[in-house]
Short mmCIF file of C-alpha atoms in Angstrom, two decimals:
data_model
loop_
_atom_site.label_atom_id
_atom_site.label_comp_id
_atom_site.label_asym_id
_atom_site.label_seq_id
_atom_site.Cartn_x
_atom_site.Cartn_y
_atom_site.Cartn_z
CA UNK A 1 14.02 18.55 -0.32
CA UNK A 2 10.74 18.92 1.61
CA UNK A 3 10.11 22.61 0.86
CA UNK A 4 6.44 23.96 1.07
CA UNK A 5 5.24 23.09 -2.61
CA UNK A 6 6.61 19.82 -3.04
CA UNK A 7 3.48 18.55 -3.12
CA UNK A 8 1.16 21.38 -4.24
CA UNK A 9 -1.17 20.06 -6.77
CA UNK A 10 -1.28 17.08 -5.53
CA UNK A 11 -4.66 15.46 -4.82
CA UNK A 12 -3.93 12.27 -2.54
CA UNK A 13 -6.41 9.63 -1.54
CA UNK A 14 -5.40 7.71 1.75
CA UNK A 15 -7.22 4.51 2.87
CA UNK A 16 -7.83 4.28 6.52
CA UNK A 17 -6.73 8.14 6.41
CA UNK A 18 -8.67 9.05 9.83
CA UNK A 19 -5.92 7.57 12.42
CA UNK A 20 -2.82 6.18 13.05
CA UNK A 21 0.06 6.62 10.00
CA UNK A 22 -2.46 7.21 7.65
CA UNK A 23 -3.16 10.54 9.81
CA UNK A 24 0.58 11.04 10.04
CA UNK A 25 0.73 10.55 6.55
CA UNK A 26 -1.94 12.55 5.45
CA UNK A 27 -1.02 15.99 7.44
CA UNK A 28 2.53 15.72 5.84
CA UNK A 29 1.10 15.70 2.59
CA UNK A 30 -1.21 18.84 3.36
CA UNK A 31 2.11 20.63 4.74
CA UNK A 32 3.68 20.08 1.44
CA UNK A 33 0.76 21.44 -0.18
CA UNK A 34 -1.41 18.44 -1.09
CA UNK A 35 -5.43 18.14 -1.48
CA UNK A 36 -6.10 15.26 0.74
CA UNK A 37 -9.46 12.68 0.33
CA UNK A 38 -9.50 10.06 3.43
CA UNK A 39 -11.25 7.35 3.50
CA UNK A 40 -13.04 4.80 6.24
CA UNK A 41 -15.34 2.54 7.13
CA UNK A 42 -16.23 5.20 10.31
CA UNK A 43 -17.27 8.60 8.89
CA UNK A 44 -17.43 10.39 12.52
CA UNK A 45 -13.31 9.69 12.87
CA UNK A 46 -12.75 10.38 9.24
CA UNK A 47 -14.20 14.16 10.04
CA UNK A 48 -12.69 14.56 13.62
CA UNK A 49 -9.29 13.98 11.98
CA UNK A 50 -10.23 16.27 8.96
CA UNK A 51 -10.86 18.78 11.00
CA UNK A 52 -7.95 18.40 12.87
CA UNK A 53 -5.70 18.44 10.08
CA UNK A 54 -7.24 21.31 8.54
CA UNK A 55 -7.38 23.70 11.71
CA UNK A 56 -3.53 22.64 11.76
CA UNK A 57 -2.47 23.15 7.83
CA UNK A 58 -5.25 25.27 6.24
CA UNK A 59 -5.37 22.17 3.18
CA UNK A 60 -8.45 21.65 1.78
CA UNK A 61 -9.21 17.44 3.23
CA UNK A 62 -12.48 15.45 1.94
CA UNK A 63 -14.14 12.52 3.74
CA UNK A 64 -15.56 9.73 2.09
CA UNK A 65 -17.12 6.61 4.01
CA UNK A 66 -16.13 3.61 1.78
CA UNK A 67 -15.94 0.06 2.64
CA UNK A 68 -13.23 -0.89 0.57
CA UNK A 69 -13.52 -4.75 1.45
CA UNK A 70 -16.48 -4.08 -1.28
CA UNK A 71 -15.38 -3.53 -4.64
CA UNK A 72 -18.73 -1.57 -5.74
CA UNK A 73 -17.88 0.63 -2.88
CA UNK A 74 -14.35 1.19 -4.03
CA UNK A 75 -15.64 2.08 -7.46
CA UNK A 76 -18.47 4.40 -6.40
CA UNK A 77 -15.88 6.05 -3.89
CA UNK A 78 -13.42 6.75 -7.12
CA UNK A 79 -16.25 8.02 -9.39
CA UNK A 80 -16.93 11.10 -6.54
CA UNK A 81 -13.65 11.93 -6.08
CA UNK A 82 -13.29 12.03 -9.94
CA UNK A 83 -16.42 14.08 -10.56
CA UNK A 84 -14.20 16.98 -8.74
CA UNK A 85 -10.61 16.08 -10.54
CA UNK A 86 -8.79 12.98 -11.17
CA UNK A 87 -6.63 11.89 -8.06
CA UNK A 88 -2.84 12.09 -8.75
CA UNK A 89 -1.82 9.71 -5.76
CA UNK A 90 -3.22 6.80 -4.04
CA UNK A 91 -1.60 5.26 -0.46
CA UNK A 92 -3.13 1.51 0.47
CA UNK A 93 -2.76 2.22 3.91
CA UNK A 94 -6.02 0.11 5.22
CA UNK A 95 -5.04 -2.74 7.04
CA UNK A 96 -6.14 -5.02 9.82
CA UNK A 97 -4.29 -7.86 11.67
CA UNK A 98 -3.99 -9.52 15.30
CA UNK A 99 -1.79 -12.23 16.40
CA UNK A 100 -3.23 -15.68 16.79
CA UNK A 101 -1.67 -19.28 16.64
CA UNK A 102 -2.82 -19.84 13.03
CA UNK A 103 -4.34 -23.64 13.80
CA UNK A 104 -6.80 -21.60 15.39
CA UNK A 105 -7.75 -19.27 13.02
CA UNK A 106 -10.76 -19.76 11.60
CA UNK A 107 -12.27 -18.94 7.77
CA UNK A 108 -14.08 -15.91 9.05
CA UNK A 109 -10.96 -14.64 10.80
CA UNK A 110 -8.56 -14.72 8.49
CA UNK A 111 -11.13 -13.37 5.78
CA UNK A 112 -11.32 -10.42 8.40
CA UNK A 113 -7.32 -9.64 7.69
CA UNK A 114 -7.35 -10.62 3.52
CA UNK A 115 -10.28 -8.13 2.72
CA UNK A 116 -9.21 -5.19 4.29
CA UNK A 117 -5.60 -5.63 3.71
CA UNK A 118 -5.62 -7.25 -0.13
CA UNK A 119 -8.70 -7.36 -1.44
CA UNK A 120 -9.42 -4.00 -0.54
CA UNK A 121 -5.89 -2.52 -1.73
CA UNK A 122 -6.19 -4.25 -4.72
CA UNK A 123 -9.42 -2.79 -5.65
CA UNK A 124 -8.55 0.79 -4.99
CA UNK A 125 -5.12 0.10 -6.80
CA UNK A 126 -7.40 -1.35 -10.48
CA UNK A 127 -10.28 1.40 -9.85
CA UNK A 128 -7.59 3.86 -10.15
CA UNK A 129 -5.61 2.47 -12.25
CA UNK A 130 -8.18 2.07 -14.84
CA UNK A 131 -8.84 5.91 -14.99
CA UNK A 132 -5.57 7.10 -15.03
CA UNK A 133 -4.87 4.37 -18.39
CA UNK A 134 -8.18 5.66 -19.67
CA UNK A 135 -7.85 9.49 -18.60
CA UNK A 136 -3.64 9.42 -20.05
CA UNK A 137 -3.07 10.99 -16.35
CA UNK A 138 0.21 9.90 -14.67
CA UNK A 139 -0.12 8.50 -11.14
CA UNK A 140 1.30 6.69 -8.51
CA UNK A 141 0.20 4.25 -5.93
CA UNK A 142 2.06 3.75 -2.83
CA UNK A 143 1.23 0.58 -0.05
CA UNK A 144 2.28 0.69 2.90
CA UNK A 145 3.79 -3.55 3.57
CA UNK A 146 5.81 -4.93 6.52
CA UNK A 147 9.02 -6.51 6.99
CA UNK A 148 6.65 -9.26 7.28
CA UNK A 149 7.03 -9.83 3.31
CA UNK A 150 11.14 -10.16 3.77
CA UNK A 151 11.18 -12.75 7.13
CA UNK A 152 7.87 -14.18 7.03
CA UNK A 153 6.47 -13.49 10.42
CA UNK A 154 4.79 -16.18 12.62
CA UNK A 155 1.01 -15.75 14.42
CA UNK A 156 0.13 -12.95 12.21
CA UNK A 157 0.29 -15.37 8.95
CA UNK A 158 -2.57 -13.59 6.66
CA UNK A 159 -1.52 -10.20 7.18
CA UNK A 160 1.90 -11.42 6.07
CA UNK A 161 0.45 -13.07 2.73
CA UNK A 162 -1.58 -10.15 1.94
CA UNK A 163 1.41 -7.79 2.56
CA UNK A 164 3.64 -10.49 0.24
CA UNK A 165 1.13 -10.42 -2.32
CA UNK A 166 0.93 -6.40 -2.48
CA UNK A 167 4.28 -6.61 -2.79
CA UNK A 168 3.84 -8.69 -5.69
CA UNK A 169 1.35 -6.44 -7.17
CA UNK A 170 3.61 -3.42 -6.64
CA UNK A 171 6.26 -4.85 -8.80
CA UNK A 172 4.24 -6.61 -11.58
CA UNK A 173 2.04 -3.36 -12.19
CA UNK A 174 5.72 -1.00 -12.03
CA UNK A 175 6.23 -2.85 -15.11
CA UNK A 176 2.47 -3.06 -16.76
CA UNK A 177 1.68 0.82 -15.54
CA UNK A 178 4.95 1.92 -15.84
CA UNK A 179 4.71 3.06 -19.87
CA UNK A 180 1.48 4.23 -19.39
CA UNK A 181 2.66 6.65 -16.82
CA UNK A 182 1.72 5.33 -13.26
CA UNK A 183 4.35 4.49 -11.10
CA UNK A 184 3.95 2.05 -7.80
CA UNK A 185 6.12 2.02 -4.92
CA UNK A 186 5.94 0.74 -1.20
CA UNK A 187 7.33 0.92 2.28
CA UNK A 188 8.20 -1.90 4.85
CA UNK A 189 7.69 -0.11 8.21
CA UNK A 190 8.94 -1.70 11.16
CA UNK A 191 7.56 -0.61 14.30
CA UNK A 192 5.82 2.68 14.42
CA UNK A 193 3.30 2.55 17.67
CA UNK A 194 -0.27 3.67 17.25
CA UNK A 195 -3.55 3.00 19.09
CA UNK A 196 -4.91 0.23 16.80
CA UNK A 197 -2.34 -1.67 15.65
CA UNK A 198 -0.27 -1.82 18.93
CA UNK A 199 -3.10 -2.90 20.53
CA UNK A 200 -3.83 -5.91 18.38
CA UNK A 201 -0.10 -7.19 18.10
CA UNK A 202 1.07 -5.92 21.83
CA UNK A 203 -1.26 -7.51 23.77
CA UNK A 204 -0.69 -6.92 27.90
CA UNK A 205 1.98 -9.76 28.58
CA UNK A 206 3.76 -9.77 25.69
CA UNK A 207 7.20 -9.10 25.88
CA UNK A 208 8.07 -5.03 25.20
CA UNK A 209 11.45 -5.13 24.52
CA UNK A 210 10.84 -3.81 20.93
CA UNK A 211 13.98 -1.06 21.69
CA UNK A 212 16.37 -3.12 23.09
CA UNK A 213 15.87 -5.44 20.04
CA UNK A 214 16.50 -2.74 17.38
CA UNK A 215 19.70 -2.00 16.59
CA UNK A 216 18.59 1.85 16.71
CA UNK A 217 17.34 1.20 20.25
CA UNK A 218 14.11 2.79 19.99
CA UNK A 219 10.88 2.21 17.45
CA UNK A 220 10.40 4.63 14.58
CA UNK A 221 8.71 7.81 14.36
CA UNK A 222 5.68 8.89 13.09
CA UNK A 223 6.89 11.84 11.08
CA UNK A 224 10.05 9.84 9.60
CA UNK A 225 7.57 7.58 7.60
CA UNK A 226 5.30 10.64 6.50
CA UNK A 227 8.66 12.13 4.95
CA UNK A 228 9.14 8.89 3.22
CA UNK A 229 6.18 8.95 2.03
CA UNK A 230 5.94 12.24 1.02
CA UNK A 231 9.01 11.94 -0.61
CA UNK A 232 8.40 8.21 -2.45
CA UNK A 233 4.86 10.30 -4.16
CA UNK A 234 6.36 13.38 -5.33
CA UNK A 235 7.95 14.06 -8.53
CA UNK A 236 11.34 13.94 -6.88
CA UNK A 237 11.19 10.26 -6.84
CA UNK A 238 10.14 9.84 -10.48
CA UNK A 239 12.45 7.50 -10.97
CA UNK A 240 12.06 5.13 -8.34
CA UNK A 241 9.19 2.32 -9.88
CA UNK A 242 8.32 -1.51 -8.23
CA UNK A 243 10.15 -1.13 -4.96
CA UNK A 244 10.12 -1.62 -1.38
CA UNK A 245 11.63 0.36 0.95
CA UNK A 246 12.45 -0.37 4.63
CA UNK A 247 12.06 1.91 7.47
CA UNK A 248 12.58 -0.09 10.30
CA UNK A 249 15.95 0.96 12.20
CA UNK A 250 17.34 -2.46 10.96
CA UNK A 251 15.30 -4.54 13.02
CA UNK A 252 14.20 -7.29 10.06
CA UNK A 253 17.79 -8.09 10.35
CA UNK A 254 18.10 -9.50 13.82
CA UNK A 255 14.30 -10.49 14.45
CA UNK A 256 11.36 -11.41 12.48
CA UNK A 257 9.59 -9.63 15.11
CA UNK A 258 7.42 -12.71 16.77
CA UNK A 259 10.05 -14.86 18.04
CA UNK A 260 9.16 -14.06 21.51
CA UNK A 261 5.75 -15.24 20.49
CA UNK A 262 7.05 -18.85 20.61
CA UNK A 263 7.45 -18.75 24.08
CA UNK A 264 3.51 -18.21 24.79
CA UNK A 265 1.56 -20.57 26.91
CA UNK A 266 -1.39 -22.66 25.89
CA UNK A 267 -3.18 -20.23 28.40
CA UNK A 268 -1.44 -17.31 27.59
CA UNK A 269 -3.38 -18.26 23.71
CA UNK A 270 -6.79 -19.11 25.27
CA UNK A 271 -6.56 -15.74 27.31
CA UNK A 272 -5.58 -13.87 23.89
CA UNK A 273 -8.55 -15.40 22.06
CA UNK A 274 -11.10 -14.98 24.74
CA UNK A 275 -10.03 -11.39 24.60
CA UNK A 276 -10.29 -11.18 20.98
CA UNK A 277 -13.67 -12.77 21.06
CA UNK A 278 -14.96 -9.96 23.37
CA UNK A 279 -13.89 -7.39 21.30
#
């Protein structure tokens, strides 16, 4: 199924492209013969990783710094990239979250989590929308949600309604976009460790007993999710339209995934914050 060309054609556009799974992501999708854009708010990692992935695949990969919490951006960002050819694939990858007893959350904070993870989806997902309608290109968008939007999940309770509502917007536009050629699909990862988000939900003293938890017994794999991925975009999947799928082990299914969360201290919370505050 994943031979060399499955992509080739292709020209992808990954928020938040520079680390983590959208890296993982994006370097699958250059194997398979994709043209990859990445975008950030942080242009130096955006071309580190570039040049990474290109040194390692020999696909052509363009940066573009775009806040995407700013709609104006988001549109400016999408007339470049269409100057050179319309995009045939979009991945809301962009996210942000940290755990925090949600009585303590304040406006600015969880405004912090909804712009990146909604607002900022949702305006990449209309600005290309709009010009595929327009342009009669086909297209699909693919965001990448949580379990978080089949348990609920408690201290991280605005990334879970942004994730809910992408999920919501994934299956209302599979049947608006749908006829008019543009297909949207998502994926529920479970955990898949990287630098930024494990350090915002794994804080030192939190229990680590992700494995034992998982009916797998160990936490998911980078290049397992860039398959899915790869293989939810292509043509191969033409069929699939307004769903979620789960990569997770099975874990949703016996945890939520913050129950040892309710065991926390009052000073186990004020030590969290503090450390928040600081950086």
């Amino acid at each position: 199924m994943f031979e060399t060309g499955l992509l080739s054609g292709k020209r992808i556009l990954v928020t938040g492209g520079g680390s983590g799974l959208g890296a993982a992501m994006g370097r699958r999708f250059l194997e398979l013969g994709a043209e990859l854009v990445i975008c950030g708010r942080k242009v130096d990692r955006l071309e580190a990783a570039a040049s990474v992935m290109q040194q390692q695949t020999g696909g052509k990969v363009t940066t573009i710094g775009c806040d995407i919490r700013d709609g104006a951006a988001v549109d400016a960002m999408m007339d470049q990239i269409w100057r050179e050819a319309p995009l045939d694939i979009l991945v809301n990858n962009a996210a942000a979250t940290f755990i925090a007893q949600s009585e303590h959350l304040s406006f600015r904070a969880a405004d912090a989590i909804l712009a990146p993870t909604l607002h900022g989806a949702m305006y990449c997902t209309l600005a290309a929308g709009k010009r595929w309608i327009e342009g009669k290109h086909r297209g699909v968008v693919l965001s990448i949600l949580s379990t978080s939007t089949i348990t609920g999940r408690a201290f991280t309770v605005p990334s879970a309604m942004a994730k809910s509502a992408m999920l919501a917007m994934t299956k209302s536009l599979a049947v608006e976009w749908g006829p008019r050629g543009v297909r949207t699909v998502a994926i529920a990862p479970g955990p898949f460790p990287t630098a930024g988000a494990t350090g915002q939900l794994r804080p030192e003293g939190r229990d680590e007993g992700w494995t034992s938890r998982n009916p797998m017994g160990r936490t998911g794999e980078h290049r397992e999710l860039a398959d899915l991925a790869s293989f939810l975009v292509s043509d191969r999947a033409g069929y699939i339209n307004g769903e979620m799928v789960v990569i997770d082990g099975g874990a949703h299914l016996r945890s939520s995934g913050a129950e040892d969360l309710l065991r926390w201290t009052d000073a186990q919370w004020a030590e969290q914050r503090a450390a928040r505050t600081k950086g």
